[in-house]
PDB file of C-alpha atoms in Angstrom:
ATOM      1  CA  GLU A 713       5.096-112.051  43.254  1.00 49.00           C
ATOM      2  CA  THR A 714       1.580-111.455  44.504  1.00 54.00           C
ATOM      3  CA  GLY A 715       0.194-110.071  41.249  1.00 92.00           C
ATOM      4  CA  VAL A 716      -0.181-106.635  42.824  1.00 96.00           C
ATOM      5  CA  THR A 717       2.994-104.547  42.711  1.00 96.00           C
ATOM      6  CA  GLN A 718       3.504-101.354  44.694  1.00 97.00           C
ATOM      7  CA  THR A 719       6.293 -98.813  44.316  1.00 97.00           C
ATOM      8  CA  PRO A 720       8.190 -97.446  46.045  1.00 97.00           C
ATOM      9  CA  ARG A 721       8.541 -99.849  48.964  1.00 95.00           C
ATOM     10  CA  HIS A 722       9.710 -97.048  51.262  1.00 96.00           C
ATOM     11  CA  LEU A 723       9.241 -93.286  51.026  1.00 96.00           C
ATOM     12  CA  VAL A 724      10.399 -90.467  53.259  1.00 96.00           C
ATOM     13  CA  MET A 725       8.988 -87.047  52.454  1.00 94.00           C
ATOM     14  CA  GLY A 726       8.843 -83.611  53.977  1.00 92.00           C
ATOM     15  CA  MET A 727       5.549 -81.930  54.744  1.00 91.00           C
ATOM     16  CA  THR A 728       5.890 -79.598  51.756  1.00 89.00           C
ATOM     17  CA  ASN A 729       6.804 -82.284  49.234  1.00 90.00           C
ATOM     18  CA  LYS A 730       4.638 -83.798  46.530  1.00 95.00           C
ATOM     19  CA  LYS A 731       5.033 -87.487  45.807  1.00 96.00           C
ATOM     20  CA  SER A 732       3.026 -90.327  44.297  1.00 97.00           C
ATOM     21  CA  LEU A 733       2.519 -93.970  45.203  1.00 98.00           C
ATOM     22  CA  LYS A 734       1.995 -96.429  42.379  1.00 98.00           C
ATOM     23  CA  CYS A 735       0.092 -99.696  42.254  1.00 98.00           C
ATOM     24  CA  GLU A 736      -0.133-102.110  39.338  1.00 97.00           C
ATOM     25  CA  GLN A 737      -2.085-105.347  39.161  1.00 97.00           C
ATOM     26  CA  HIS A 738      -1.520-108.131  36.661  1.00 92.00           C
ATOM     27  CA  LEU A 739      -4.587-110.176  37.554  1.00 95.00           C
ATOM     28  CA  GLY A 740      -7.188-108.773  35.160  1.00 94.00           C
ATOM     29  CA  HIS A 741      -9.205-107.441  38.094  1.00 95.00           C
ATOM     30  CA  ASN A 742     -11.722-104.629  37.688  1.00 94.00           C
ATOM     31  CA  ALA A 743     -11.624-103.113  41.175  1.00 93.00           C
ATOM     32  CA  MET A 744      -8.728-101.519  43.017  1.00 94.00           C
ATOM     33  CA  TYR A 745      -8.413-100.122  46.523  1.00 93.00           C
ATOM     34  CA  TRP A 746      -6.170 -98.005  48.714  1.00 95.00           C
ATOM     35  CA  TYR A 747      -5.907 -98.924  52.406  1.00 94.00           C
ATOM     36  CA  LYS A 748      -4.005 -97.235  55.207  1.00 95.00           C
ATOM     37  CA  GLN A 749      -2.494 -99.208  58.067  1.00 94.00           C
ATOM     38  CA  SER A 750      -1.335 -97.234  61.079  1.00 92.00           C
ATOM     39  CA  ALA A 751       0.349 -98.722  64.118  1.00 85.00           C
ATOM     40  CA  LYS A 752      -2.017-100.619  66.405  1.00 76.00           C
ATOM     41  CA  LYS A 753      -5.094 -99.832  64.253  1.00 82.00           C
ATOM     42  CA  PRO A 754      -7.123-102.015  61.909  1.00 82.00           C
ATOM     43  CA  LEU A 755      -6.727-101.401  58.205  1.00 88.00           C
ATOM     44  CA  GLU A 756      -8.719 -98.386  57.026  1.00 88.00           C
ATOM     45  CA  LEU A 757     -10.240 -98.193  53.563  1.00 89.00           C
ATOM     46  CA  MET A 758      -9.369 -94.952  51.754  1.00 92.00           C
ATOM     47  CA  PHE A 759     -10.584 -95.261  48.169  1.00 91.00           C
ATOM     48  CA  VAL A 760     -12.363 -97.739  45.919  1.00 90.00           C
ATOM     49  CA  TYR A 761     -12.214 -97.758  42.129  1.00 91.00           C
ATOM     50  CA  SER A 762     -14.384 -99.953  39.927  1.00 88.00           C
ATOM     51  CA  LEU A 763     -13.655-100.000  36.208  1.00 84.00           C
ATOM     52  CA  GLU A 764     -11.570 -96.860  36.649  1.00 81.00           C
ATOM     53  CA  GLU A 765     -14.377 -94.929  38.334  1.00 83.00           C
ATOM     54  CA  ARG A 766     -14.105 -93.888  41.953  1.00 83.00           C
ATOM     55  CA  VAL A 767     -16.978 -95.435  43.863  1.00 78.00           C
ATOM     56  CA  GLU A 768     -15.913 -94.590  47.374  1.00 73.00           C
ATOM     57  CA  ASN A 769     -13.982 -91.870  49.118  1.00 73.00           C
ATOM     58  CA  ASN A 770     -13.972 -92.854  52.730  1.00 71.00           C
ATOM     59  CA  SER A 771     -13.741 -89.347  54.248  1.00 82.00           C
ATOM     60  CA  VAL A 772     -10.106 -89.026  53.284  1.00 90.00           C
ATOM     61  CA  PRO A 773      -8.467 -85.569  53.504  1.00 93.00           C
ATOM     62  CA  SER A 774      -7.892 -83.825  50.186  1.00 93.00           C
ATOM     63  CA  ARG A 775      -4.124 -83.957  50.642  1.00 95.00           C
ATOM     64  CA  PHE A 776      -4.534 -87.545  49.376  1.00 96.00           C
ATOM     65  CA  SER A 777      -5.600 -87.611  45.720  1.00 95.00           C
ATOM     66  CA  PRO A 778      -6.180 -90.925  43.920  1.00 95.00           C
ATOM     67  CA  GLU A 779      -5.958 -91.517  40.202  1.00 95.00           C
ATOM     68  CA  CYS A 780      -6.953 -94.597  38.216  1.00 95.00           C
ATOM     69  CA  PRO A 781      -5.995 -94.155  34.551  1.00 94.00           C
ATOM     70  CA  ASN A 782      -6.958 -97.730  33.656  1.00 92.00           C
ATOM     71  CA  SER A 783      -8.075-100.884  35.419  1.00 90.00           C
ATOM     72  CA  SER A 784      -4.491-102.077  35.924  1.00 94.00           C
ATOM     73  CA  HIS A 785      -2.992 -98.973  37.495  1.00 96.00           C
ATOM     74  CA  LEU A 786      -3.777 -96.960  40.583  1.00 97.00           C
ATOM     75  CA  PHE A 787      -1.930 -93.961  41.966  1.00 97.00           C
ATOM     76  CA  LEU A 788      -2.107 -92.072  45.227  1.00 97.00           C
ATOM     77  CA  HIS A 789      -0.829 -88.516  44.904  1.00 97.00           C
ATOM     78  CA  LEU A 790       0.395 -86.971  48.127  1.00 96.00           C
ATOM     79  CA  HIS A 791       0.908 -83.299  48.967  1.00 94.00           C
ATOM     80  CA  THR A 792       1.387 -81.269  52.141  1.00 94.00           C
ATOM     81  CA  LEU A 793       1.107 -84.311  54.345  1.00 94.00           C
ATOM     82  CA  GLN A 794       1.281 -84.319  58.126  1.00 94.00           C
ATOM     83  CA  PRO A 795       3.478 -86.488  60.349  1.00 94.00           C
ATOM     84  CA  GLU A 796       0.370 -88.440  61.448  1.00 93.00           C
ATOM     85  CA  ASP A 797      -0.017 -89.580  57.833  1.00 95.00           C
ATOM     86  CA  SER A 798       3.027 -91.783  58.318  1.00 96.00           C
ATOM     87  CA  ALA A 799       1.770 -95.339  57.815  1.00 96.00           C
ATOM     88  CA  LEU A 800       1.874 -98.389  55.586  1.00 96.00           C
ATOM     89  CA  TYR A 801      -0.228 -97.757  52.476  1.00 97.00           C
ATOM     90  CA  LEU A 802      -1.591-100.901  50.891  1.00 97.00           C
ATOM     91  CA  CYS A 803      -3.107-101.371  47.470  1.00 97.00           C
ATOM     92  CA  ALA A 804      -5.494-104.221  46.762  1.00 95.00           C
ATOM     93  CA  SER A 805      -7.502-105.520  43.837  1.00 95.00           C
ATOM     94  CA  SER A 806     -10.456-107.826  43.310  1.00 93.00           C
ATOM     95  CA  GLN A 807     -12.375-109.161  40.329  1.00 92.00           C
ATOM     96  CA  GLY A 808     -15.148-106.718  41.097  1.00 87.00           C
ATOM     97  CA  THR A 809     -16.676-104.839  43.982  1.00 81.00           C
ATOM     98  CA  GLU A 810     -19.346-107.493  44.461  1.00 80.00           C
ATOM     99  CA  LEU A 811     -19.205-109.050  47.894  1.00 78.00           C
ATOM    100  CA  ILE A 812     -18.353-112.542  46.689  1.00 81.00           C
ATOM    101  CA  TYR A 813     -14.816-111.721  45.586  1.00 87.00           C
ATOM    102  CA  GLY A 814     -11.661-112.040  47.635  1.00 90.00           C
ATOM    103  CA  TYR A 815      -8.932-109.424  47.660  1.00 93.00           C
ATOM    104  CA  THR A 816      -5.276-109.567  46.632  1.00 94.00           C
ATOM    105  CA  PHE A 817      -2.952-107.115  48.355  1.00 95.00           C
ATOM    106  CA  GLY A 818       0.376-105.640  47.369  1.00 95.00           C
ATOM    107  CA  SER A 819       3.418-105.447  49.626  1.00 94.00           C
ATOM    108  CA  GLY A 820       2.704-101.861  50.606  1.00 96.00           C
ATOM    109  CA  THR A 821       4.585 -98.579  50.697  1.00 97.00           C
ATOM    110  CA  ARG A 822       5.991 -97.561  54.070  1.00 96.00           C
ATOM    111  CA  LEU A 823       5.561 -93.789  54.194  1.00 96.00           C
ATOM    112  CA  THR A 824       7.328 -91.567  56.696  1.00 96.00           C
ATOM    113  CA  VAL A 825       6.462 -87.865  56.811  1.00 95.00           C
ATOM    114  CA  VAL A 826       9.113 -85.704  58.456  1.00 93.00           C
TER     115      VAL A 826
ATOM    116  CA  LYS B 589     -21.975-101.727  61.155  1.00 77.00           C
ATOM    117  CA  GLN B 590     -19.853-104.852  60.935  1.00 84.00           C
ATOM    118  CA  GLU B 591     -17.267-105.371  63.660  1.00 88.00           C
ATOM    119  CA  VAL B 592     -14.593-108.053  63.616  1.00 92.00           C
ATOM    120  CA  THR B 593     -12.824-109.278  66.725  1.00 95.00           C
ATOM    121  CA  GLN B 594      -9.811-111.543  66.885  1.00 96.00           C
ATOM    122  CA  ILE B 595      -8.759-113.434  69.970  1.00 93.00           C
ATOM    123  CA  PRO B 596      -6.116-113.757  71.243  1.00 93.00           C
ATOM    124  CA  ALA B 597      -4.258-110.578  70.296  1.00 94.00           C
ATOM    125  CA  ALA B 598      -0.963-112.432  70.656  1.00 96.00           C
ATOM    126  CA  LEU B 599       0.012-116.054  70.946  1.00 96.00           C
ATOM    127  CA  SER B 600       3.342-117.745  71.567  1.00 97.00           C
ATOM    128  CA  VAL B 601       3.705-121.494  71.053  1.00 97.00           C
ATOM    129  CA  PRO B 602       6.578-123.996  70.810  1.00 97.00           C
ATOM    130  CA  GLU B 603       7.406-125.390  67.402  1.00 98.00           C
ATOM    131  CA  GLY B 604       5.354-128.416  66.391  1.00 97.00           C
ATOM    132  CA  GLU B 605       2.250-127.465  68.334  1.00 97.00           C
ATOM    133  CA  ASN B 606      -1.178-127.312  66.724  1.00 97.00           C
ATOM    134  CA  LEU B 607      -3.014-124.038  67.308  1.00 96.00           C
ATOM    135  CA  VAL B 608      -6.297-122.256  66.697  1.00 97.00           C
ATOM    136  CA  LEU B 609      -6.874-118.591  65.961  1.00 97.00           C
ATOM    137  CA  ASN B 610     -10.346-117.152  66.463  1.00 97.00           C
ATOM    138  CA  CYS B 611     -12.324-114.547  64.573  1.00 97.00           C
ATOM    139  CA  SER B 612     -15.834-113.320  65.356  1.00 97.00           C
ATOM    140  CA  PHE B 613     -18.068-110.902  63.492  1.00 95.00           C
ATOM    141  CA  THR B 614     -21.223-109.118  64.542  1.00 92.00           C
ATOM    142  CA  ASP B 615     -23.289-109.221  61.331  1.00 88.00           C
ATOM    143  CA  SER B 616     -23.753-112.802  60.167  1.00 88.00           C
ATOM    144  CA  ALA B 617     -25.050-111.750  56.725  1.00 87.00           C
ATOM    145  CA  ILE B 618     -21.664-112.143  55.101  1.00 90.00           C
ATOM    146  CA  TYR B 619     -20.797-113.401  51.630  1.00 90.00           C
ATOM    147  CA  ASN B 620     -17.358-114.695  52.524  1.00 93.00           C
ATOM    148  CA  LEU B 621     -14.531-114.461  55.021  1.00 95.00           C
ATOM    149  CA  GLN B 622     -10.877-114.156  54.167  1.00 96.00           C
ATOM    150  CA  TRP B 623      -7.822-114.973  56.273  1.00 97.00           C
ATOM    151  CA  PHE B 624      -4.586-113.101  55.613  1.00 97.00           C
ATOM    152  CA  ARG B 625      -1.059-113.290  56.881  1.00 97.00           C
ATOM    153  CA  GLN B 626       1.094-110.188  57.385  1.00 96.00           C
ATOM    154  CA  ASP B 627       4.815-110.256  58.082  1.00 95.00           C
ATOM    155  CA  PRO B 628       6.263-107.211  59.884  1.00 89.00           C
ATOM    156  CA  GLY B 629       6.244-104.126  57.656  1.00 85.00           C
ATOM    157  CA  LYS B 630       4.942-106.104  54.690  1.00 89.00           C
ATOM    158  CA  GLY B 631       1.693-106.394  52.785  1.00 91.00           C
ATOM    159  CA  LEU B 632      -1.056-108.951  53.256  1.00 94.00           C
ATOM    160  CA  THR B 633      -0.870-112.442  51.818  1.00 94.00           C
ATOM    161  CA  SER B 634      -4.196-114.157  51.286  1.00 94.00           C
ATOM    162  CA  LEU B 635      -4.301-117.573  52.946  1.00 97.00           C
ATOM    163  CA  LEU B 636      -7.858-118.791  52.565  1.00 96.00           C
ATOM    164  CA  LEU B 637     -11.165-117.437  51.258  1.00 94.00           C
ATOM    165  CA  ILE B 638     -14.309-119.159  52.531  1.00 95.00           C
ATOM    166  CA  GLN B 639     -17.568-118.426  50.753  1.00 92.00           C
ATOM    167  CA  SER B 640     -20.703-118.241  52.895  1.00 91.00           C
ATOM    168  CA  SER B 641     -21.973-121.523  51.441  1.00 92.00           C
ATOM    169  CA  GLN B 642     -18.848-123.356  52.609  1.00 93.00           C
ATOM    170  CA  ARG B 643     -18.075-124.699  56.059  1.00 94.00           C
ATOM    171  CA  GLU B 644     -14.325-124.943  55.688  1.00 95.00           C
ATOM    172  CA  GLN B 645     -11.340-124.531  53.421  1.00 95.00           C
ATOM    173  CA  THR B 646      -7.969-126.231  53.572  1.00 96.00           C
ATOM    174  CA  SER B 647      -4.569-125.292  52.235  1.00 95.00           C
ATOM    175  CA  GLY B 648      -1.616-127.401  53.322  1.00 97.00           C
ATOM    176  CA  ARG B 649      -1.309-127.186  57.110  1.00 97.00           C
ATOM    177  CA  LEU B 650      -4.016-124.534  57.321  1.00 98.00           C
ATOM    178  CA  ASN B 651      -7.704-125.195  57.826  1.00 97.00           C
ATOM    179  CA  ALA B 652     -10.283-122.446  58.169  1.00 97.00           C
ATOM    180  CA  SER B 653     -13.841-123.042  59.292  1.00 97.00           C
ATOM    181  CA  LEU B 654     -16.848-120.772  59.094  1.00 97.00           C
ATOM    182  CA  ASP B 655     -20.013-120.797  61.203  1.00 96.00           C
ATOM    183  CA  LYS B 656     -22.144-117.952  59.889  1.00 93.00           C
ATOM    184  CA  SER B 657     -24.989-118.433  62.320  1.00 92.00           C
ATOM    185  CA  SER B 658     -22.755-117.954  65.326  1.00 94.00           C
ATOM    186  CA  GLY B 659     -20.615-115.296  63.655  1.00 95.00           C
ATOM    187  CA  ARG B 660     -17.366-117.194  64.050  1.00 96.00           C
ATOM    188  CA  SER B 661     -14.425-118.469  62.076  1.00 97.00           C
ATOM    189  CA  THR B 662     -11.351-120.358  63.193  1.00 97.00           C
ATOM    190  CA  LEU B 663      -7.969-120.798  61.553  1.00 97.00           C
ATOM    191  CA  TYR B 664      -6.286-124.056  62.524  1.00 98.00           C
ATOM    192  CA  ILE B 665      -2.548-124.365  61.963  1.00 98.00           C
ATOM    193  CA  ALA B 666      -1.136-127.857  62.253  1.00 98.00           C
ATOM    194  CA  ALA B 667       2.428-128.665  63.283  1.00 98.00           C
ATOM    195  CA  SER B 668       3.454-125.020  63.618  1.00 97.00           C
ATOM    196  CA  GLN B 669       6.868-123.889  62.370  1.00 97.00           C
ATOM    197  CA  PRO B 670       8.972-120.781  63.151  1.00 97.00           C
ATOM    198  CA  GLY B 671       8.213-119.572  59.617  1.00 97.00           C
ATOM    199  CA  ASP B 672       4.544-119.341  60.599  1.00 98.00           C
ATOM    200  CA  SER B 673       5.385-116.420  62.895  1.00 98.00           C
ATOM    201  CA  ALA B 674       3.397-113.442  61.629  1.00 98.00           C
ATOM    202  CA  THR B 675       0.211-111.507  62.269  1.00 97.00           C
ATOM    203  CA  TYR B 676      -2.932-113.246  61.081  1.00 98.00           C
ATOM    204  CA  LEU B 677      -5.903-111.118  60.045  1.00 97.00           C
ATOM    205  CA  CYS B 678      -9.450-112.053  59.217  1.00 96.00           C
ATOM    206  CA  ALA B 679     -11.713-109.856  57.144  1.00 95.00           C
ATOM    207  CA  VAL B 680     -15.312-109.842  55.949  1.00 93.00           C
ATOM    208  CA  PRO B 681     -16.826-107.737  53.161  1.00 86.00           C
ATOM    209  CA  GLY B 682     -19.817-105.581  53.765  1.00 76.00           C
ATOM    210  CA  TYR B 683     -21.586-102.429  52.735  1.00 69.00           C
ATOM    211  CA  SER B 684     -19.990 -99.204  53.817  1.00 61.00           C
ATOM    212  CA  GLY B 685     -22.006 -96.168  54.762  1.00 58.00           C
ATOM    213  CA  ALA B 686     -21.445 -94.623  51.327  1.00 58.00           C
ATOM    214  CA  GLY B 687     -23.211 -97.431  49.457  1.00 58.00           C
ATOM    215  CA  SER B 688     -20.275 -99.451  48.195  1.00 61.00           C
ATOM    216  CA  TYR B 689     -18.263-102.216  49.724  1.00 65.00           C
ATOM    217  CA  GLN B 690     -15.331-102.555  52.001  1.00 77.00           C
ATOM    218  CA  LEU B 691     -13.460-105.237  53.856  1.00 86.00           C
ATOM    219  CA  THR B 692     -13.746-104.947  57.604  1.00 88.00           C
ATOM    220  CA  PHE B 693     -10.646-106.264  59.314  1.00 91.00           C
ATOM    221  CA  GLY B 694      -9.964-107.493  62.796  1.00 92.00           C
ATOM    222  CA  LYS B 695      -6.901-106.177  64.619  1.00 91.00           C
ATOM    223  CA  GLY B 696      -5.126-109.468  64.092  1.00 94.00           C
ATOM    224  CA  THR B 697      -3.446-112.162  66.150  1.00 97.00           C
ATOM    225  CA  LYS B 698       0.330-111.921  66.399  1.00 97.00           C
ATOM    226  CA  LEU B 699       1.729-115.447  66.379  1.00 98.00           C
ATOM    227  CA  SER B 700       5.217-116.352  67.535  1.00 97.00           C
ATOM    228  CA  VAL B 701       6.407-119.932  67.043  1.00 98.00           C
ATOM    229  CA  ILE B 702       9.406-120.653  69.237  1.00 97.00           C
ATOM    230  CA  PRO B 703      12.040-123.067  67.850  1.00 95.00           C
TER     231      PRO B 703
END
């Protein structure tokens, strides 16, 4: 158990579906992140939340909508995705967004858009 | 903009061998450097976090060193085992263009330890 739990582990969805990814951290951290990992590409930051406020939206299309209801939970709402959005979506947390802190990652959600 | 490079991209070694993975970064003004392990299709497991004031960190058979001035870090794995087979990623935090922070990752080194 890494302290950061992501559900579901695998998700297959059609382009017209709406689904949500969930992330929960049990570490008492104040910052949470969504990353996307596509084949043969470095990890790409999508969103940053600090104390439940979004502090970064890294030019992510609006078909991805994050939600952070409290400092322990982070959601990524998905709608009208494209096949190229198929990837491993990773959630991470850190004590804060200050540069001195390390990150803890979850196990990821493998998303396939058909 | 920070760039992180990892060499080699892939490495295959016989069991029991000691090995070194390399990571270089372009902007030496870093606060820390973190090494992760990723098994196929899985998330990232943090191995070692080296703060900028430290020269090295050790955890079991793993030793990571950091040379800020030259923009380099190495991950040394002693007496490698088949269970060490995975992709190893290094990452450094830095300012993004939007004024907050992000980890910049290398593309990783895929390690295969042959029994």
